[in-house]
mmCIF file of C-alpha atoms in Angstrom:
data_model
loop_
_atom_site.group_PDB
_atom_site.id
_atom_site.type_symbol
_atom_site.label_atom_id
_atom_site.label_comp_id
_atom_site.label_asym_id
_atom_site.label_seq_id
_atom_site.Cartn_x
_atom_site.Cartn_y
_atom_site.Cartn_z
ATOM 1 C CA MET G 1 41.617 -30.789 15.177
ATOM 2 C CA THR G 2 41.854 -27.925 13.452
ATOM 3 C CA THR G 3 42.336 -24.708 15.472
ATOM 4 C CA PRO G 4 40.758 -21.470 15.609
ATOM 5 C CA ALA G 5 44.138 -19.623 14.292
ATOM 6 C CA GLN G 6 43.979 -22.057 11.018
ATOM 7 C CA ILE G 7 40.443 -21.075 10.862
ATOM 8 C CA ARG G 8 40.993 -17.141 10.155
ATOM 9 C CA GLY G 9 44.285 -18.031 8.115
ATOM 10 C CA ALA G 10 41.426 -19.949 5.430
ATOM 11 C CA LEU G 11 39.256 -16.593 6.132
ATOM 12 C CA LEU G 12 41.704 -13.614 5.831
ATOM 13 C CA THR G 13 42.997 -16.413 2.353
ATOM 14 C CA ASN G 14 39.683 -16.837 1.247
ATOM 15 C CA ARG G 15 39.966 -20.318 1.543
ATOM 16 C CA GLU G 16 37.032 -22.372 1.342
ATOM 17 C CA ILE G 17 35.711 -23.317 4.810
ATOM 18 C CA ALA G 18 32.156 -24.473 6.189
ATOM 19 C CA LEU G 19 32.358 -24.222 10.114
ATOM 20 C CA ILE G 20 29.841 -24.975 11.698
ATOM 21 C CA ASP G 21 27.626 -24.705 14.525
ATOM 22 C CA LEU G 22 26.174 -28.373 15.575
ATOM 23 C CA ARG G 23 23.736 -26.322 18.413
ATOM 24 C CA GLU G 24 20.143 -25.417 18.158
ATOM 25 C CA GLU G 25 18.948 -22.232 16.969
ATOM 26 C CA ALA G 26 18.874 -20.814 20.866
ATOM 27 C CA ALA G 27 22.184 -21.636 21.735
ATOM 28 C CA PHE G 28 23.661 -20.292 18.676
ATOM 29 C CA ALA G 29 21.919 -17.006 18.782
ATOM 30 C CA LEU G 30 23.784 -16.172 22.297
ATOM 31 C CA GLY G 31 27.124 -16.333 20.123
ATOM 32 C CA HIS G 32 29.237 -17.902 18.186
ATOM 33 C CA PRO G 33 31.881 -16.918 15.741
ATOM 34 C CA LEU G 34 30.984 -14.390 12.652
ATOM 35 C CA PHE G 35 31.472 -16.820 9.588
ATOM 36 C CA ALA G 36 30.025 -19.512 12.035
ATOM 37 C CA ALA G 37 26.943 -21.748 10.279
ATOM 38 C CA GLN G 38 24.494 -23.403 12.076
ATOM 39 C CA ILE G 39 23.245 -26.770 11.519
ATOM 40 C CA PRO G 40 21.587 -29.051 14.719
ATOM 41 C CA LEU G 41 22.655 -31.711 14.728
ATOM 42 C CA ARG G 42 19.654 -33.384 14.732
ATOM 43 C CA ARG G 43 18.536 -31.703 11.150
ATOM 44 C CA LEU G 44 22.719 -32.360 9.728
ATOM 45 C CA GLU G 45 22.261 -35.623 7.482
ATOM 46 C CA ILE G 46 18.562 -33.784 5.773
ATOM 47 C CA GLU G 47 20.312 -30.437 5.110
ATOM 48 C CA ALA G 48 24.300 -30.712 4.672
ATOM 49 C CA GLU G 49 23.830 -32.028 0.673
ATOM 50 C CA TRP G 50 22.923 -29.043 -0.257
ATOM 51 C CA ARG G 51 24.126 -26.543 2.178
ATOM 52 C CA LEU G 52 27.501 -27.895 1.225
ATOM 53 C CA PRO G 53 27.392 -29.737 -1.924
ATOM 54 C CA ARG G 54 31.431 -30.386 -2.535
ATOM 55 C CA ARG G 55 31.884 -33.572 -0.677
ATOM 56 C CA ALA G 56 35.923 -32.487 -0.087
ATOM 57 C CA VAL G 57 35.282 -29.309 0.978
ATOM 58 C CA THR G 58 37.008 -28.264 4.583
ATOM 59 C CA VAL G 59 34.005 -28.421 7.164
ATOM 60 C CA VAL G 60 34.969 -27.684 10.824
ATOM 61 C CA LEU G 61 32.496 -28.994 13.101
ATOM 62 C CA TYR G 62 32.115 -27.412 16.914
ATOM 63 C CA ASP G 63 29.705 -27.085 19.582
ATOM 64 C CA ASP G 64 29.493 -26.152 23.275
ATOM 65 C CA GLY G 65 30.721 -28.730 25.403
ATOM 66 C CA ASP G 66 27.939 -30.580 24.033
ATOM 67 C CA GLY G 67 28.915 -33.563 22.905
ATOM 68 C CA LEU G 68 27.534 -33.004 19.455
ATOM 69 C CA VAL G 69 30.887 -33.512 16.879
ATOM 70 C CA GLU G 70 31.548 -36.722 17.399
ATOM 71 C CA PRO G 71 28.151 -38.001 16.419
ATOM 72 C CA ALA G 72 28.511 -35.299 13.064
ATOM 73 C CA ILE G 73 31.868 -36.134 12.255
ATOM 74 C CA THR G 74 30.613 -39.680 11.961
ATOM 75 C CA THR G 75 27.309 -38.579 9.760
ATOM 76 C CA LEU G 76 29.055 -36.428 7.562
ATOM 77 C CA ARG G 77 31.167 -39.288 6.751
ATOM 78 C CA ALA G 78 28.862 -41.801 6.056
ATOM 79 C CA LEU G 79 27.236 -39.344 3.904
ATOM 80 C CA GLY G 80 31.124 -39.207 1.686
ATOM 81 C CA TYR G 81 32.611 -36.285 2.760
ATOM 82 C CA THR G 82 35.749 -36.345 3.391
ATOM 83 C CA ASP G 83 37.647 -33.138 4.851
ATOM 84 C CA VAL G 84 35.988 -33.207 8.159
ATOM 85 C CA HIS G 85 37.700 -31.638 11.225
ATOM 86 C CA ALA G 86 36.558 -30.739 14.539
ATOM 87 C CA LEU G 87 36.928 -27.299 16.235
ATOM 88 C CA GLU G 88 39.753 -27.696 19.167
ATOM 89 C CA GLY G 89 38.250 -26.625 22.023
ATOM 90 C CA GLY G 90 35.103 -26.080 20.743
ATOM 91 C CA LEU G 91 33.252 -22.946 20.819
ATOM 92 C CA ALA G 92 35.057 -21.867 24.246
ATOM 93 C CA GLY G 93 38.643 -22.216 22.466
ATOM 94 C CA TRP G 94 37.322 -19.520 19.730
ATOM 95 C CA ARG G 95 36.743 -17.455 23.041
ATOM 96 C CA ASP G 96 40.008 -18.347 24.729
ATOM 97 C CA ALA G 97 41.998 -17.665 21.337
ATOM 98 C CA GLY G 98 40.614 -13.905 22.004
ATOM 99 C CA HIS G 99 38.423 -13.983 19.082
ATOM 100 C CA GLU G 100 34.736 -12.052 19.007
ATOM 101 C CA LEU G 101 31.347 -14.185 19.193
ATOM 102 C CA PHE G 102 28.771 -12.746 18.020
ATOM 103 C CA GLU G 103 24.840 -12.963 19.168
ATOM 104 C CA ASP G 104 21.941 -13.861 17.118
ATOM 105 C CA VAL G 105 21.505 -14.992 13.777
ATOM 106 C CA ASN G 106 22.559 -14.060 10.428
ATOM 107 C CA SER G 107 25.267 -11.479 12.018
ATOM 108 C CA TYR G 108 27.207 -11.209 9.056
ATOM 109 C CA SER G 109 24.680 -9.861 6.934
ATOM 110 C CA LYS G 110 23.491 -7.443 9.600
ATOM 111 C CA ALA G 111 26.635 -6.290 10.272
ATOM 112 C CA PHE G 112 27.280 -5.654 6.639
ATOM 113 C CA GLY G 113 23.800 -3.957 6.615
ATOM 114 C CA GLU G 114 25.491 -1.918 9.802
ATOM 115 C CA LEU G 115 28.959 -1.156 7.544
ATOM 116 C CA VAL G 116 26.992 0.645 4.522
ATOM 117 C CA GLU G 117 24.967 2.243 6.993
ATOM 118 C CA HIS G 118 28.276 3.440 8.420
ATOM 119 C CA ARG G 119 30.069 4.297 5.267
ATOM 120 C CA ARG G 120 26.848 5.481 2.731
ATOM 121 C CA HIS G 121 25.561 7.132 5.771
ATOM 122 C CA THR G 122 22.542 6.277 4.511
ATOM 123 C CA PRO G 123 19.669 8.761 4.643
ATOM 124 C CA SER G 124 16.903 7.592 6.849
ATOM 125 C CA LEU G 125 13.765 9.174 8.562
ATOM 126 C CA PRO G 126 12.336 8.071 11.901
ATOM 127 C CA ALA G 127 9.235 6.636 12.670
ATOM 128 C CA GLU G 128 7.387 10.081 13.939
ATOM 129 C CA GLU G 129 8.601 11.790 10.690
ATOM 130 C CA VAL G 130 7.065 9.347 8.322
ATOM 131 C CA HIS G 131 3.664 8.750 10.975
ATOM 132 C CA ALA G 132 3.615 12.478 9.951
ATOM 133 C CA LEU G 133 3.640 12.293 6.811
ATOM 134 C CA ILE G 134 1.421 9.437 6.298
ATOM 135 C CA ARG G 135 -1.428 11.136 8.428
ATOM 136 C CA GLU G 136 -0.321 14.704 5.799
ATOM 137 C CA LYS G 137 -1.398 12.134 3.121
ATOM 138 C CA ALA G 138 2.090 13.686 1.898
ATOM 139 C CA ASP G 139 3.545 12.179 -1.345
ATOM 140 C CA ILE G 140 5.304 9.475 -0.166
ATOM 141 C CA ALA G 141 5.416 5.759 -0.909
ATOM 142 C CA ILE G 142 6.433 3.060 1.444
ATOM 143 C CA LEU G 143 8.431 0.031 0.184
ATOM 144 C CA ASP G 144 8.072 -2.982 2.290
ATOM 145 C CA ALA G 145 11.836 -4.497 1.660
ATOM 146 C CA ARG G 146 10.401 -8.344 3.709
ATOM 147 C CA ARG G 147 9.070 -11.350 2.351
ATOM 148 C CA PHE G 148 5.705 -11.210 1.467
ATOM 149 C CA ASP G 149 4.719 -13.439 4.312
ATOM 150 C CA GLU G 150 6.652 -11.084 6.340
ATOM 151 C CA TYR G 151 4.434 -8.524 5.319
ATOM 152 C CA ARG G 152 1.092 -10.001 5.498
ATOM 153 C CA THR G 153 1.606 -10.395 9.678
ATOM 154 C CA MET G 154 2.413 -6.889 10.173
ATOM 155 C CA SER G 155 3.453 -3.414 7.941
ATOM 156 C CA ILE G 156 3.290 0.084 8.491
ATOM 157 C CA PRO G 157 -0.137 1.906 7.631
ATOM 158 C CA THR G 158 -0.128 1.823 3.474
ATOM 159 C CA GLY G 159 2.639 0.864 2.767
ATOM 160 C CA VAL G 160 3.367 -1.818 -0.051
ATOM 161 C CA SER G 161 5.177 -6.097 -0.792
ATOM 162 C CA ALA G 162 8.656 -5.354 -2.537
ATOM 163 C CA PRO G 163 10.583 -7.749 -1.381
ATOM 164 C CA GLY G 164 14.900 -7.001 -1.739
ATOM 165 C CA ALA G 165 16.200 -7.852 -4.823
ATOM 166 C CA GLU G 166 12.013 -6.180 -6.513
ATOM 167 C CA LEU G 167 12.781 -2.938 -5.217
ATOM 168 C CA VAL G 168 15.087 -1.359 -8.604
ATOM 169 C CA LEU G 169 11.128 -2.750 -10.242
ATOM 170 C CA ALA G 170 9.187 -2.021 -7.684
ATOM 171 C CA ALA G 171 10.111 1.992 -7.353
ATOM 172 C CA LYS G 172 9.288 3.065 -11.396
ATOM 173 C CA ALA G 173 6.028 1.179 -11.111
ATOM 174 C CA VAL G 174 4.645 2.216 -7.557
ATOM 175 C CA ALA G 175 6.545 5.781 -7.965
ATOM 176 C CA PRO G 176 6.407 6.681 -11.237
ATOM 177 C CA ASP G 177 6.876 10.473 -9.950
ATOM 178 C CA PRO G 178 10.047 11.019 -9.560
ATOM 179 C CA ASP G 179 9.035 13.847 -6.958
ATOM 180 C CA THR G 180 7.385 11.553 -4.977
ATOM 181 C CA THR G 181 9.352 10.423 -1.839
ATOM 182 C CA ILE G 182 10.300 6.455 -1.193
ATOM 183 C CA ILE G 183 10.447 5.248 2.021
ATOM 184 C CA VAL G 184 11.702 1.416 2.678
ATOM 185 C CA ASN G 185 11.067 -0.478 5.765
ATOM 186 C CA CYS G 186 11.630 -3.645 7.126
ATOM 187 C CA ALA G 187 11.572 -5.289 10.652
ATOM 188 C CA GLY G 188 14.591 -3.866 11.439
ATOM 189 C CA ARG G 189 17.526 -2.478 10.399
ATOM 190 C CA THR G 190 18.854 -4.383 7.764
ATOM 191 C CA ARG G 191 16.780 -5.207 4.973
ATOM 192 C CA SER G 192 15.272 -1.161 5.030
ATOM 193 C CA ILE G 193 19.424 0.403 4.475
ATOM 194 C CA ILE G 194 20.030 -2.058 1.383
ATOM 195 C CA GLY G 195 17.024 -1.487 0.155
ATOM 196 C CA ALA G 196 17.195 1.768 0.546
ATOM 197 C CA GLN G 197 21.095 2.315 -0.562
ATOM 198 C CA SER G 198 20.054 -0.253 -3.518
ATOM 199 C CA LEU G 199 17.590 2.657 -4.890
ATOM 200 C CA ILE G 200 20.423 5.087 -3.994
ATOM 201 C CA ASN G 201 23.139 2.939 -5.791
ATOM 202 C CA ALA G 202 20.999 2.265 -8.725
ATOM 203 C CA GLY G 203 20.368 5.850 -9.254
ATOM 204 C CA VAL G 204 16.378 6.091 -8.556
ATOM 205 C CA PRO G 205 15.828 10.051 -8.910
ATOM 206 C CA ASN G 206 13.419 9.360 -6.433
ATOM 207 C CA PRO G 207 14.416 10.902 -3.298
ATOM 208 C CA VAL G 208 15.149 7.977 -1.136
ATOM 209 C CA PHE G 209 15.208 6.659 2.631
ATOM 210 C CA ALA G 210 15.119 4.168 4.808
ATOM 211 C CA LEU G 211 12.702 3.896 7.824
ATOM 212 C CA ARG G 212 15.044 4.113 10.871
ATOM 213 C CA ASN G 213 14.566 0.995 12.788
ATOM 214 C CA GLY G 214 12.341 -0.672 10.632
ATOM 215 C CA THR G 215 8.823 -1.534 12.206
ATOM 216 C CA ILE G 216 10.494 -1.834 15.765
ATOM 217 C CA GLY G 217 11.269 1.363 15.558
ATOM 218 C CA TRP G 218 7.713 2.405 14.650
ATOM 219 C CA THR G 219 6.049 0.370 17.109
ATOM 220 C CA LEU G 220 8.518 2.116 20.337
ATOM 221 C CA ALA G 221 6.835 5.182 19.280
ATOM 222 C CA GLY G 222 4.327 3.926 19.873
ATOM 223 C CA GLN G 223 2.070 3.665 16.139
ATOM 224 C CA GLY G 224 0.208 0.836 15.078
ATOM 225 C CA LEU G 225 0.601 -1.494 12.620
ATOM 226 C CA ASP G 226 -1.412 -2.887 9.835
ATOM 227 C CA THR G 227 -1.974 -6.388 9.853
ATOM 228 C CA GLY G 228 -2.682 -9.139 7.239
ATOM 229 C CA GLN G 229 -2.344 -6.221 4.007
ATOM 230 C CA THR G 230 -1.921 -7.620 0.129
ATOM 231 C CA ARG G 231 -0.818 -5.133 -1.334
ATOM 232 C CA GLN G 232 2.349 -5.438 -4.315
ATOM 233 C CA ALA G 233 3.971 -3.573 -6.084
ATOM 234 C CA PRO G 234 2.598 -3.833 -9.476
ATOM 235 C CA GLU G 235 4.625 -5.446 -12.538
ATOM 236 C CA LEU G 236 6.689 -2.625 -14.748
ATOM 237 C CA PRO G 237 5.678 -2.124 -18.548
ATOM 238 C CA LEU G 238 9.172 -3.277 -19.909
ATOM 239 C CA GLU G 239 9.788 -0.059 -21.361
ATOM 240 C CA GLY G 240 10.327 0.719 -17.672
ATOM 241 C CA ALA G 241 12.249 -3.128 -16.213
ATOM 242 C CA ASP G 242 14.546 -1.512 -19.166
ATOM 243 C CA GLU G 243 15.196 1.228 -17.925
ATOM 244 C CA ALA G 244 15.547 -0.906 -13.929
ATOM 245 C CA ARG G 245 17.623 -3.411 -15.900
ATOM 246 C CA LEU G 246 20.397 -1.163 -17.129
ATOM 247 C CA ARG G 247 20.460 1.076 -13.735
ATOM 248 C CA ALA G 248 21.048 -2.603 -11.656
ATOM 249 C CA ARG G 249 23.603 -3.671 -14.042
ATOM 250 C CA ASN G 250 25.223 -0.960 -13.608
ATOM 251 C CA VAL G 251 25.989 -1.009 -10.179
ATOM 252 C CA ALA G 252 26.598 -4.655 -10.588
ATOM 253 C CA TYR G 253 29.565 -3.869 -13.106
ATOM 254 C CA ARG G 254 30.624 -1.313 -10.496
ATOM 255 C CA ALA G 255 31.011 -3.966 -8.068
ATOM 256 C CA GLY G 256 32.856 -6.226 -9.908
ATOM 257 C CA VAL G 257 30.524 -9.046 -11.063
ATOM 258 C CA LYS G 258 30.706 -10.732 -13.566
ATOM 259 C CA ARG G 259 28.830 -12.671 -16.572
ATOM 260 C CA ILE G 260 28.539 -16.033 -17.743
ATOM 261 C CA GLY G 261 26.101 -17.661 -20.030
ATOM 262 C CA LEU G 262 25.132 -21.702 -20.183
ATOM 263 C CA ALA G 263 28.364 -23.271 -21.521
ATOM 264 C CA ASP G 264 30.472 -20.779 -19.097
ATOM 265 C CA LEU G 265 28.237 -22.746 -16.273
ATOM 266 C CA ALA G 266 29.022 -25.956 -17.457
ATOM 267 C CA GLU G 267 32.290 -25.377 -16.991
ATOM 268 C CA LEU G 268 32.144 -24.128 -13.276
ATOM 269 C CA GLU G 269 29.801 -27.055 -12.819
ATOM 270 C CA ARG G 270 32.553 -29.241 -13.930
ATOM 271 C CA ASP G 271 35.350 -27.492 -11.211
ATOM 272 C CA THR G 272 35.251 -30.472 -8.804
ATOM 273 C CA SER G 273 37.748 -28.051 -6.603
ATOM 274 C CA ARG G 274 34.846 -25.371 -5.834
ATOM 275 C CA THR G 275 32.124 -25.044 -4.387
ATOM 276 C CA LEU G 276 29.252 -24.039 -6.487
ATOM 277 C CA TYR G 277 25.807 -22.651 -5.180
ATOM 278 C CA ARG G 278 23.725 -21.512 -8.071
ATOM 279 C CA TYR G 279 20.706 -19.571 -6.834
ATOM 280 C CA ASP G 280 17.148 -18.198 -8.699
ATOM 281 C CA VAL G 281 16.457 -15.175 -6.664
ATOM 282 C CA ARG G 282 13.196 -14.144 -7.806
ATOM 283 C CA GLN G 283 9.882 -14.922 -6.305
ATOM 284 C CA PRO G 284 8.531 -18.181 -5.505
ATOM 285 C CA THR G 285 5.993 -18.665 -7.244
ATOM 286 C CA ALA G 286 7.592 -17.993 -10.315
ATOM 287 C CA PHE G 287 10.288 -20.266 -9.648
ATOM 288 C CA GLU G 288 7.904 -22.797 -8.998
ATOM 289 C CA ALA G 289 6.354 -21.895 -12.490
ATOM 290 C CA GLY G 290 9.929 -22.424 -13.864
ATOM 291 C CA HIS G 291 13.250 -22.378 -13.571
ATOM 292 C CA ILE G 292 16.536 -22.909 -14.040
ATOM 293 C CA PRO G 293 16.964 -27.384 -14.136
ATOM 294 C CA GLY G 294 19.835 -27.363 -10.974
ATOM 295 C CA PHE G 295 19.082 -24.017 -9.173
ATOM 296 C CA ARG G 296 17.294 -23.141 -5.915
ATOM 297 C CA ASN G 297 15.675 -20.890 -5.081
ATOM 298 C CA ALA G 298 16.290 -17.927 -2.457
ATOM 299 C CA GLN G 299 14.564 -14.569 -3.028
ATOM 300 C CA GLY G 300 17.085 -12.134 -3.821
ATOM 301 C CA GLY G 301 17.108 -9.881 -0.511
ATOM 302 C CA GLN G 302 17.267 -13.060 1.226
ATOM 303 C CA LEU G 303 20.033 -14.310 -0.065
ATOM 304 C CA VAL G 304 21.458 -11.477 0.906
ATOM 305 C CA GLN G 305 20.294 -11.354 4.223
ATOM 306 C CA GLU G 306 20.599 -15.030 5.235
ATOM 307 C CA THR G 307 23.491 -15.893 3.768
ATOM 308 C CA ASP G 308 25.052 -17.627 6.375
ATOM 309 C CA HIS G 309 22.370 -20.062 5.604
ATOM 310 C CA ASN G 310 22.094 -20.061 1.709
ATOM 311 C CA ALA G 311 25.855 -20.421 1.500
ATOM 312 C CA PRO G 312 27.450 -21.558 4.594
ATOM 313 C CA VAL G 313 30.506 -22.537 2.581
ATOM 314 C CA ARG G 314 32.830 -18.723 3.127
ATOM 315 C CA GLY G 315 35.182 -18.864 0.116
ATOM 316 C CA ALA G 316 32.383 -20.720 -2.709
ATOM 317 C CA ARG G 317 31.105 -19.316 -6.016
ATOM 318 C CA ILE G 318 27.559 -18.025 -6.004
ATOM 319 C CA VAL G 319 25.749 -18.136 -9.566
ATOM 320 C CA VAL G 320 22.809 -16.271 -9.635
ATOM 321 C CA ALA G 321 20.375 -15.900 -12.288
ATOM 322 C CA ASP G 322 17.081 -13.789 -12.511
ATOM 323 C CA ASP G 323 14.591 -13.995 -15.543
ATOM 324 C CA LEU G 324 14.423 -10.243 -15.972
ATOM 325 C CA GLY G 325 17.508 -9.229 -15.062
ATOM 326 C CA PRO G 326 17.421 -6.530 -12.276
ATOM 327 C CA ARG G 327 17.320 -8.822 -9.291
ATOM 328 C CA ALA G 328 19.995 -10.950 -9.975
ATOM 329 C CA ASP G 329 22.381 -7.800 -10.225
ATOM 330 C CA MET G 330 21.094 -5.941 -7.379
ATOM 331 C CA THR G 331 21.695 -9.401 -5.591
ATOM 332 C CA ALA G 332 25.397 -9.851 -7.151
ATOM 333 C CA SER G 333 26.454 -6.492 -6.534
ATOM 334 C CA TRP G 334 25.445 -6.761 -2.748
ATOM 335 C CA LEU G 335 27.066 -10.290 -2.568
ATOM 336 C CA ALA G 336 30.278 -8.888 -4.251
ATOM 337 C CA GLN G 337 30.602 -6.080 -1.855
ATOM 338 C CA MET G 338 30.222 -9.118 1.122
ATOM 339 C CA GLY G 339 33.641 -10.664 -0.193
ATOM 340 C CA TRP G 340 31.673 -13.327 -2.357
ATOM 341 C CA GLU G 341 33.045 -13.893 -5.623
ATOM 342 C CA VAL G 342 29.702 -13.774 -7.242
ATOM 343 C CA LEU G 343 28.498 -14.214 -10.955
ATOM 344 C CA VAL G 344 25.239 -13.591 -12.961
ATOM 345 C CA LEU G 345 23.982 -16.056 -15.485
ATOM 346 C CA ASP G 346 23.013 -14.440 -18.779
ATOM 347 C CA GLY G 347 19.740 -16.559 -20.274
ATOM 348 C CA GLY G 348 18.936 -20.031 -19.842
ATOM 349 C CA PHE G 349 14.921 -19.550 -19.350
ATOM 350 C CA ASP G 350 14.487 -20.372 -23.241
ATOM 351 C CA GLY G 351 15.523 -23.581 -22.738
ATOM 352 C CA PRO G 352 13.840 -25.996 -20.513
ATOM 353 C CA LEU G 353 13.043 -25.342 -17.304
ATOM 354 C CA GLU G 354 11.966 -27.618 -14.529
ATOM 355 C CA THR G 355 9.092 -27.186 -12.824
ATOM 356 C CA GLY G 356 7.790 -26.942 -9.011
ATOM 357 C CA SER G 357 9.779 -26.618 -6.055
ATOM 358 C CA ASP G 358 13.565 -27.255 -4.752
ATOM 359 C CA GLY G 359 13.168 -29.917 -2.481
ATOM 360 C CA ALA G 360 15.116 -28.329 0.122
ATOM 361 C CA PRO G 361 13.208 -29.237 3.242
ATOM 362 C CA ARG G 362 14.415 -25.870 4.992
ATOM 363 C CA PRO G 363 11.652 -25.705 8.262
ATOM 364 C CA ARG G 364 12.813 -26.435 11.307
ATOM 365 C CA GLY G 365 9.225 -26.214 13.228
ATOM 366 C CA SER G 366 9.991 -24.933 16.768
ATOM 367 C CA GLU G 367 11.996 -26.810 18.540
ATOM 368 C CA GLY G 368 15.019 -24.948 19.949
ATOM 369 C CA ARG G 369 14.678 -21.978 17.397
ATOM 370 C CA TYR G 370 15.727 -18.079 18.359
ATOM 371 C CA LYS G 371 12.283 -15.612 19.221
ATOM 372 C CA ARG G 372 13.374 -13.069 16.862
ATOM 373 C CA PRO G 373 12.383 -9.811 18.099
ATOM 374 C CA TYR G 374 11.761 -8.127 14.755
ATOM 375 C CA GLU G 375 8.827 -11.257 13.803
ATOM 376 C CA GLY G 376 5.447 -11.397 15.042
ATOM 377 C CA THR G 377 3.272 -8.459 16.894
ATOM 378 C CA ASP G 378 4.132 -10.000 20.219
ATOM 379 C CA ASN G 379 7.402 -8.571 21.289
ATOM 380 C CA LYS G 380 8.513 -6.942 24.206
ATOM 381 C CA ALA G 381 10.067 -3.135 24.276
ATOM 382 C CA ALA G 382 12.865 -3.903 26.496
ATOM 383 C CA ALA G 383 14.261 -7.153 23.763
ATOM 384 C CA MET G 384 13.168 -4.514 20.605
ATOM 385 C CA GLN G 385 15.515 -2.086 22.050
ATOM 386 C CA ALA G 386 18.092 -4.044 23.533
ATOM 387 C CA TYR G 387 17.909 -5.378 19.856
ATOM 388 C CA LEU G 388 18.630 -2.058 17.808
ATOM 389 C CA ASP G 389 21.672 -1.048 20.583
ATOM 390 C CA TRP G 390 23.494 -4.761 19.584
ATOM 391 C CA GLU G 391 22.596 -3.778 15.795
ATOM 392 C CA TYR G 392 24.401 -0.462 16.186
ATOM 393 C CA GLY G 393 27.723 -2.068 17.896
ATOM 394 C CA LEU G 394 28.208 -3.986 14.941
ATOM 395 C CA VAL G 395 30.472 -1.866 12.818
ATOM 396 C CA ASP G 396 32.704 -2.085 16.221
ATOM 397 C CA GLN G 397 32.941 -5.390 16.483
ATOM 398 C CA LEU G 398 33.330 -6.196 12.586
ATOM 399 C CA ALA G 399 36.880 -4.176 12.741
ATOM 400 C CA ARG G 400 37.765 -6.399 16.282
ATOM 401 C CA ASP G 401 37.178 -9.257 14.205
ATOM 402 C CA GLY G 402 39.191 -8.018 11.473
ATOM 403 C CA THR G 403 37.943 -11.395 8.971
ATOM 404 C CA HIS G 404 35.153 -9.835 6.855
ATOM 405 C CA GLY G 405 36.997 -8.538 3.869
ATOM 406 C CA PHE G 406 33.347 -6.313 3.039
ATOM 407 C CA HIS G 407 33.830 -3.650 0.471
ATOM 408 C CA VAL G 408 30.987 -0.914 -0.112
ATOM 409 C CA LEU G 409 30.601 1.294 -3.059
#
């Protein structure tokens, strides 16, 4: 057994620990510790290999009296994991110890986004004002920071797809005139805030705003969404990419991100005392066309948004790669502010590359999946408003929890 106090101690001292919730996602979303990651028991054997890559890592398992922990311990030990524990008292034990429970999924990334807005006062515009600017044909560019498939499902009229890590590159391509106002949107709040603040941090000369409350705010204001759009930010010419590269690298330096070469990476890979995650943060099509062996794919914006899924071991190292540079630098700058030891790989794309997907079986089907109130076009207004209200309260929850270790540039 591992006690709640021992888990908090590991988090506060940045020791590696993976706190795994074995319940289905819908139950997990009702309440869990801040840095818990969800791997349902039925998926544990499939997902453990890539989500918990170091067999000697400390893994603490819990449920809510569901009888999932013992079979999970048996499964992990059969897979070669040597330091597997149960959380004393399970979820109830955590709650009874007086510790915070966080709702929803990807909670600590969303809480971090709220902290960024709270600390930096990231500028935003309400849906009504943006709608008026569109109607007036004002000099604006709307950049949608979500995954392309999310953008295709529903989007703000005139919006262009520019997934999070692409934004510094996309801004110059879509809005070359520095007088053009750039508005960044997502479905709710987090990626709008992080996306807009990315452009501000990078010193993009345009006026930059987040669309306040994203497509949820747009819908609650009674405005219609487009569906099936395919507009994507064009690729930058080389001279534009050079400017974006310099801007992004300066942000990464300010965040304390270190840079390594292939020889350094090999040293980290030989270090069996630490968990190492390696992510290519480009778009899936670029990754599948050719990537550095051993790297998995996680689009940069999604790596920041879904860090608990992609890196369940809190305290691990993360190495990010990108053939151009800005995507990796901006991603790393945010991960560093979230308390991760993150490094950017210089080079590697001029050597032997692998093609195809990374083989990680991520799809989970619909069984037990939490219905997100910011996905799709059929969400009820009350659920969307309740979600926004929950996000507004996350900064106070972080303060009460006290384990996050976040800092904001």
